C-alpha cells in the first residue's frame, strides 16, 4: 500500500478528506472513484493523488480518522458514566443509551462504517484490520478495562472482563444497531432506553455482585 503523501496545502488535504468521507460513505469502497472525490472536494484528480497516492491509502486515512473520532467520543462517555459510578444500574443504563445515541448521530462517520460492513469482503485486509483496531476493538478494550475496574471495586462479578464487556455490548447496543441498520434509520428514544434497560438488567443478572448494594460508591 502506498504511503500517505504530505505535499500540498493543508486546507486542500482537509477538503479531500471531508469529500472522501462523503463519497466513500455514499458509494462504498469499490464504487467510489477518485474522480468523484476530486469533484466533491473541488480539486483536480492530480491533487488528490498528490496528497494520497492511491484510493486504498485515502480510504485508510479516512477510515482511521472517522473511527478514531467516534472512539474518542465513546471513551468520553465511558469516563463520565463508568469512571466514577454512583448508582451502578443507572450509570450503566445511561452509558448504554448515550453510546447508542452517539452511533445513531454519527452522520457521515456512521455512513462510512456501514459501507465498510457492507463491503467487508472487498476491503483490503490491512485497511479492515486497522479500522477495527482504531474503532470497535479499541472501544471494547476500553470497556473491558472499566468492567475490570468495577469488578475490582466489588460492583461486578466477572472472571473474564473482555468477555463481560462483549456481553454488555451485545445486550445493550446491538439491538439498537440492528434496528437502525447501524445508524441509517432513526430509533425512538423510548426504544433506545428500553433496549438499554433490559440489557443492563440482564447483564447484572449475570455479573451483578451480591455485595454491590452495600459496596462503597463514588
mmCIF file of C-alpha atoms in Angstrom:
data_model
loop_
_atom_site.group_PDB
_atom_site.id
_atom_site.type_symbol
_atom_site.label_atom_id
_atom_site.label_comp_id
_atom_site.label_asym_id
_atom_site.label_seq_id
_atom_site.Cartn_x
_atom_site.Cartn_y
_atom_site.Cartn_z
ATOM 1 C CA UNK A 1 0.000 0.000 0.000
ATOM 2 C CA UNK A 2 1.297 3.410 -0.913
ATOM 3 C CA UNK A 3 2.371 5.707 1.879
ATOM 4 C CA UNK A 4 0.235 8.738 2.602
ATOM 5 C CA UNK A 5 1.531 11.783 0.807
ATOM 6 C CA UNK A 6 2.152 15.052 2.589
ATOM 7 C CA UNK A 7 2.646 17.510 -0.249
ATOM 8 C CA UNK A 8 0.325 20.418 -0.851
ATOM 9 C CA UNK A 9 -1.665 22.822 1.231
ATOM 10 C CA UNK A 10 -3.278 21.547 4.463
ATOM 11 C CA UNK A 11 -6.638 23.094 3.580
ATOM 12 C CA UNK A 12 -6.768 21.106 0.328
ATOM 13 C CA UNK A 13 -5.861 17.924 2.163
ATOM 14 C CA UNK A 14 -8.653 18.592 4.641
ATOM 15 C CA UNK A 15 -11.122 19.259 1.799
ATOM 16 C CA UNK A 16 -10.138 15.979 0.155
ATOM 17 C CA UNK A 17 -10.531 14.088 3.420
ATOM 18 C CA UNK A 18 -14.006 15.533 4.009
ATOM 19 C CA UNK A 19 -15.014 14.819 0.430
ATOM 20 C CA UNK A 20 -13.712 11.256 0.608
ATOM 21 C CA UNK A 21 -15.707 10.650 3.796
ATOM 22 C CA UNK A 22 -18.869 11.703 1.966
ATOM 23 C CA UNK A 23 -18.167 9.775 -1.234
ATOM 24 C CA UNK A 24 -16.975 6.550 0.400
ATOM 25 C CA UNK A 25 -19.958 6.638 2.753
ATOM 26 C CA UNK A 26 -22.346 7.159 -0.145
ATOM 27 C CA UNK A 27 -20.786 4.923 -2.790
ATOM 28 C CA UNK A 28 -18.817 2.359 -0.804
ATOM 29 C CA UNK A 29 -15.182 1.449 -1.346
ATOM 30 C CA UNK A 30 -15.440 -0.308 -4.699
ATOM 31 C CA UNK A 31 -17.787 2.115 -6.487
ATOM 32 C CA UNK A 32 -16.183 5.318 -5.179
ATOM 33 C CA UNK A 33 -13.828 6.869 -7.698
ATOM 34 C CA UNK A 34 -11.008 9.336 -7.302
ATOM 35 C CA UNK A 35 -12.773 11.446 -9.927
ATOM 36 C CA UNK A 36 -15.887 11.681 -7.757
ATOM 37 C CA UNK A 37 -13.822 12.524 -4.677
ATOM 38 C CA UNK A 38 -11.935 15.218 -6.564
ATOM 39 C CA UNK A 39 -15.197 16.714 -7.814
ATOM 40 C CA UNK A 40 -16.690 16.666 -4.297
ATOM 41 C CA UNK A 41 -13.573 18.379 -2.930
ATOM 42 C CA UNK A 42 -13.401 20.920 -5.735
ATOM 43 C CA UNK A 43 -9.858 19.941 -6.696
ATOM 44 C CA UNK A 44 -8.233 18.111 -9.569
ATOM 45 C CA UNK A 45 -7.718 14.355 -9.532
ATOM 46 C CA UNK A 46 -3.980 15.005 -9.724
ATOM 47 C CA UNK A 47 -4.235 16.969 -6.466
ATOM 48 C CA UNK A 48 -5.951 14.021 -4.790
ATOM 49 C CA UNK A 49 -3.182 11.680 -5.924
ATOM 50 C CA UNK A 50 -0.510 14.165 -4.832
ATOM 51 C CA UNK A 51 -1.886 14.061 -1.308
ATOM 52 C CA UNK A 52 -2.882 10.415 -1.040
ATOM 53 C CA UNK A 53 -1.039 8.244 -3.557
ATOM 54 C CA UNK A 54 -3.922 5.852 -4.286
ATOM 55 C CA UNK A 55 -7.506 5.058 -3.342
ATOM 56 C CA UNK A 56 -6.580 2.475 -0.711
ATOM 57 C CA UNK A 57 -4.356 4.963 1.117
ATOM 58 C CA UNK A 58 -7.073 7.619 1.022
ATOM 59 C CA UNK A 59 -9.687 5.179 2.273
ATOM 60 C CA UNK A 60 -7.423 4.066 5.108
ATOM 61 C CA UNK A 61 -6.763 7.662 6.126
ATOM 62 C CA UNK A 62 -10.476 8.490 6.171
ATOM 63 C CA UNK A 63 -11.462 5.246 7.907
ATOM 64 C CA UNK A 64 -8.898 5.721 10.683
ATOM 65 C CA UNK A 65 -9.869 9.339 11.200
ATOM 66 C CA UNK A 66 -13.600 8.725 11.455
ATOM 67 C CA UNK A 67 -13.126 5.631 13.591
ATOM 68 C CA UNK A 68 -10.806 7.450 15.987
ATOM 69 C CA UNK A 69 -13.216 10.370 16.324
ATOM 70 C CA UNK A 70 -16.141 8.123 17.282
ATOM 71 C CA UNK A 71 -13.936 6.049 19.577
ATOM 72 C CA UNK A 72 -12.800 9.216 21.353
ATOM 73 C CA UNK A 73 -16.415 10.250 21.868
ATOM 74 C CA UNK A 74 -17.325 6.858 23.318
ATOM 75 C CA UNK A 75 -14.234 6.914 25.544
ATOM 76 C CA UNK A 76 -15.502 10.203 26.954
ATOM 77 C CA UNK A 77 -18.873 8.617 27.699
ATOM 78 C CA UNK A 78 -17.154 5.740 29.484
ATOM 79 C CA UNK A 79 -15.174 8.180 31.611
ATOM 80 C CA UNK A 80 -18.349 10.073 32.502
ATOM 81 C CA UNK A 81 -20.606 7.148 33.348
ATOM 82 C CA UNK A 82 -18.252 4.295 34.249
ATOM 83 C CA UNK A 83 -15.205 6.074 35.609
ATOM 84 C CA UNK A 84 -16.901 7.194 38.825
ATOM 85 C CA UNK A 85 -20.003 5.081 39.378
ATOM 86 C CA UNK A 86 -22.542 6.351 41.905
ATOM 87 C CA UNK A 87 -25.533 4.135 41.031
ATOM 88 C CA UNK A 88 -24.309 1.077 39.125
ATOM 89 C CA UNK A 89 -27.538 0.193 37.318
ATOM 90 C CA UNK A 90 -28.399 3.790 36.441
ATOM 91 C CA UNK A 91 -24.896 4.634 35.270
ATOM 92 C CA UNK A 92 -24.699 1.507 33.101
ATOM 93 C CA UNK A 93 -28.067 2.348 31.527
ATOM 94 C CA UNK A 94 -27.076 5.964 30.927
ATOM 95 C CA UNK A 95 -23.829 4.880 29.289
ATOM 96 C CA UNK A 96 -25.609 2.357 27.083
ATOM 97 C CA UNK A 97 -28.174 4.957 25.993
ATOM 98 C CA UNK A 98 -25.581 7.631 25.252
ATOM 99 C CA UNK A 99 -23.322 5.212 23.364
ATOM 100 C CA UNK A 100 -26.256 4.205 21.178
ATOM 101 C CA UNK A 101 -27.114 7.853 20.554
ATOM 102 C CA UNK A 102 -23.507 8.573 19.620
ATOM 103 C CA UNK A 103 -23.622 5.884 16.939
ATOM 104 C CA UNK A 104 -27.074 6.921 15.704
ATOM 105 C CA UNK A 105 -25.922 10.526 15.336
ATOM 106 C CA UNK A 106 -22.559 9.735 13.752
ATOM 107 C CA UNK A 107 -23.719 11.041 10.365
ATOM 108 C CA UNK A 108 -21.072 10.667 7.659
ATOM 109 C CA UNK A 109 -18.864 8.756 10.092
ATOM 110 C CA UNK A 110 -21.655 6.216 10.518
ATOM 111 C CA UNK A 111 -22.171 6.014 6.762
ATOM 112 C CA UNK A 112 -18.538 5.066 6.276
ATOM 113 C CA UNK A 113 -18.828 2.367 8.927
ATOM 114 C CA UNK A 114 -21.907 0.975 7.186
ATOM 115 C CA UNK A 115 -20.031 0.971 3.881
ATOM 116 C CA UNK A 116 -17.196 -0.999 5.440
ATOM 117 C CA UNK A 117 -19.562 -3.571 6.938
ATOM 118 C CA UNK A 118 -21.474 -3.915 3.670
ATOM 119 C CA UNK A 119 -18.303 -4.419 1.603
ATOM 120 C CA UNK A 120 -16.157 -6.251 4.103
ATOM 121 C CA UNK A 121 -15.136 -8.860 1.533
ATOM 122 C CA UNK A 122 -13.869 -6.116 -0.788
ATOM 123 C CA UNK A 123 -11.991 -4.007 1.760
ATOM 124 C CA UNK A 124 -8.200 -4.603 1.733
ATOM 125 C CA UNK A 125 -7.357 -6.783 4.720
ATOM 126 C CA UNK A 126 -4.816 -4.365 6.191
ATOM 127 C CA UNK A 127 -7.296 -1.492 5.948
ATOM 128 C CA UNK A 128 -10.033 -3.516 7.631
ATOM 129 C CA UNK A 129 -7.696 -4.609 10.414
ATOM 130 C CA UNK A 130 -6.510 -1.047 11.031
ATOM 131 C CA UNK A 131 -10.110 0.252 11.115
ATOM 132 C CA UNK A 132 -11.187 -2.429 13.558
ATOM 133 C CA UNK A 133 -8.208 -1.753 15.813
ATOM 134 C CA UNK A 134 -8.811 2.003 15.851
ATOM 135 C CA UNK A 135 -12.557 1.694 16.405
ATOM 136 C CA UNK A 136 -14.568 -1.331 17.549
ATOM 137 C CA UNK A 137 -11.643 -3.230 19.059
ATOM 138 C CA UNK A 138 -10.301 -0.161 20.861
ATOM 139 C CA UNK A 139 -13.743 0.632 22.302
ATOM 140 C CA UNK A 140 -14.259 -2.913 23.527
ATOM 141 C CA UNK A 141 -10.803 -2.960 25.082
ATOM 142 C CA UNK A 142 -11.547 0.261 26.948
ATOM 143 C CA UNK A 143 -14.922 -1.079 28.091
ATOM 144 C CA UNK A 144 -13.242 -4.238 29.379
ATOM 145 C CA UNK A 145 -10.882 -2.093 31.443
ATOM 146 C CA UNK A 146 -13.839 -0.290 33.025
ATOM 147 C CA UNK A 147 -15.585 -3.610 33.697
ATOM 148 C CA UNK A 148 -12.439 -4.915 35.360
ATOM 149 C CA UNK A 149 -12.208 -1.777 37.491
ATOM 150 C CA UNK A 150 -15.834 -2.121 38.578
ATOM 151 C CA UNK A 151 -15.200 -5.751 39.460
ATOM 152 C CA UNK A 152 -12.184 -4.659 41.487
ATOM 153 C CA UNK A 153 -14.476 -2.394 43.499
ATOM 154 C CA UNK A 154 -16.828 -5.268 44.200
ATOM 155 C CA UNK A 155 -19.599 -3.879 41.985
ATOM 156 C CA UNK A 156 -19.452 -6.662 39.389
ATOM 157 C CA UNK A 157 -18.574 -10.336 39.495
ATOM 158 C CA UNK A 158 -16.541 -11.246 36.406
ATOM 159 C CA UNK A 159 -13.847 -13.775 35.608
ATOM 160 C CA UNK A 160 -13.129 -12.547 32.085
ATOM 161 C CA UNK A 161 -13.515 -8.781 31.699
ATOM 162 C CA UNK A 162 -13.195 -8.898 27.908
ATOM 163 C CA UNK A 163 -15.992 -11.459 27.648
ATOM 164 C CA UNK A 164 -18.173 -9.496 30.060
ATOM 165 C CA UNK A 165 -17.627 -6.321 28.022
ATOM 166 C CA UNK A 166 -18.628 -8.182 24.870
ATOM 167 C CA UNK A 167 -21.763 -9.458 26.585
ATOM 168 C CA UNK A 168 -22.631 -5.928 27.739
ATOM 169 C CA UNK A 169 -22.362 -4.644 24.183
ATOM 170 C CA UNK A 170 -24.449 -7.478 22.775
ATOM 171 C CA UNK A 171 -27.162 -6.984 25.391
ATOM 172 C CA UNK A 172 -27.383 -3.185 25.394
ATOM 173 C CA UNK A 173 -26.222 -1.990 21.985
ATOM 174 C CA UNK A 174 -26.673 -4.453 19.158
ATOM 175 C CA UNK A 175 -30.458 -4.337 19.317
ATOM 176 C CA UNK A 176 -30.291 -0.611 18.583
ATOM 177 C CA UNK A 177 -27.641 -1.110 15.909
ATOM 178 C CA UNK A 178 -29.732 -3.729 14.106
ATOM 179 C CA UNK A 179 -32.981 -1.723 14.281
ATOM 180 C CA UNK A 180 -31.240 1.356 12.949
ATOM 181 C CA UNK A 181 -29.188 -0.539 10.358
ATOM 182 C CA UNK A 182 -26.130 0.911 12.087
ATOM 183 C CA UNK A 183 -27.439 4.453 12.161
ATOM 184 C CA UNK A 184 -29.131 4.610 8.754
ATOM 185 C CA UNK A 185 -32.620 4.814 10.282
ATOM 186 C CA UNK A 186 -33.781 6.636 13.430
ATOM 187 C CA UNK A 187 -34.772 4.766 16.574
ATOM 188 C CA UNK A 188 -37.097 6.414 19.085
ATOM 189 C CA UNK A 189 -35.504 7.492 22.361
ATOM 190 C CA UNK A 190 -38.011 5.353 24.244
ATOM 191 C CA UNK A 191 -36.891 2.269 22.329
ATOM 192 C CA UNK A 192 -33.212 3.028 22.907
ATOM 193 C CA UNK A 193 -33.932 3.386 26.635
ATOM 194 C CA UNK A 194 -35.965 0.165 26.686
ATOM 195 C CA UNK A 195 -33.247 -1.864 24.996
ATOM 196 C CA UNK A 196 -30.545 -0.385 27.227
ATOM 197 C CA UNK A 197 -32.521 -1.005 30.407
ATOM 198 C CA UNK A 198 -33.436 -4.585 29.534
ATOM 199 C CA UNK A 199 -29.848 -5.264 28.501
ATOM 200 C CA UNK A 200 -28.328 -3.827 31.662
ATOM 201 C CA UNK A 201 -30.759 -5.794 33.837
ATOM 202 C CA UNK A 202 -29.813 -8.994 32.004
ATOM 203 C CA UNK A 203 -26.115 -8.124 32.325
ATOM 204 C CA UNK A 204 -26.465 -7.556 36.076
ATOM 205 C CA UNK A 205 -28.292 -10.860 36.496
ATOM 206 C CA UNK A 206 -25.189 -12.482 35.036
ATOM 207 C CA UNK A 207 -22.461 -10.324 36.565
ATOM 208 C CA UNK A 208 -24.005 -8.412 39.439
ATOM 209 C CA UNK A 209 -22.037 -8.852 42.663
ATOM 210 C CA UNK A 210 -24.159 -9.785 45.710
ATOM 211 C CA UNK A 211 -22.242 -7.284 47.827
ATOM 212 C CA UNK A 212 -22.635 -4.465 45.273
ATOM 213 C CA UNK A 213 -25.630 -2.943 47.032
ATOM 214 C CA UNK A 214 -23.520 -2.293 50.120
ATOM 215 C CA UNK A 215 -20.237 -1.542 48.346
ATOM 216 C CA UNK A 216 -18.781 1.921 48.584
ATOM 217 C CA UNK A 217 -19.893 4.229 45.809
ATOM 218 C CA UNK A 218 -18.024 7.122 44.116
#
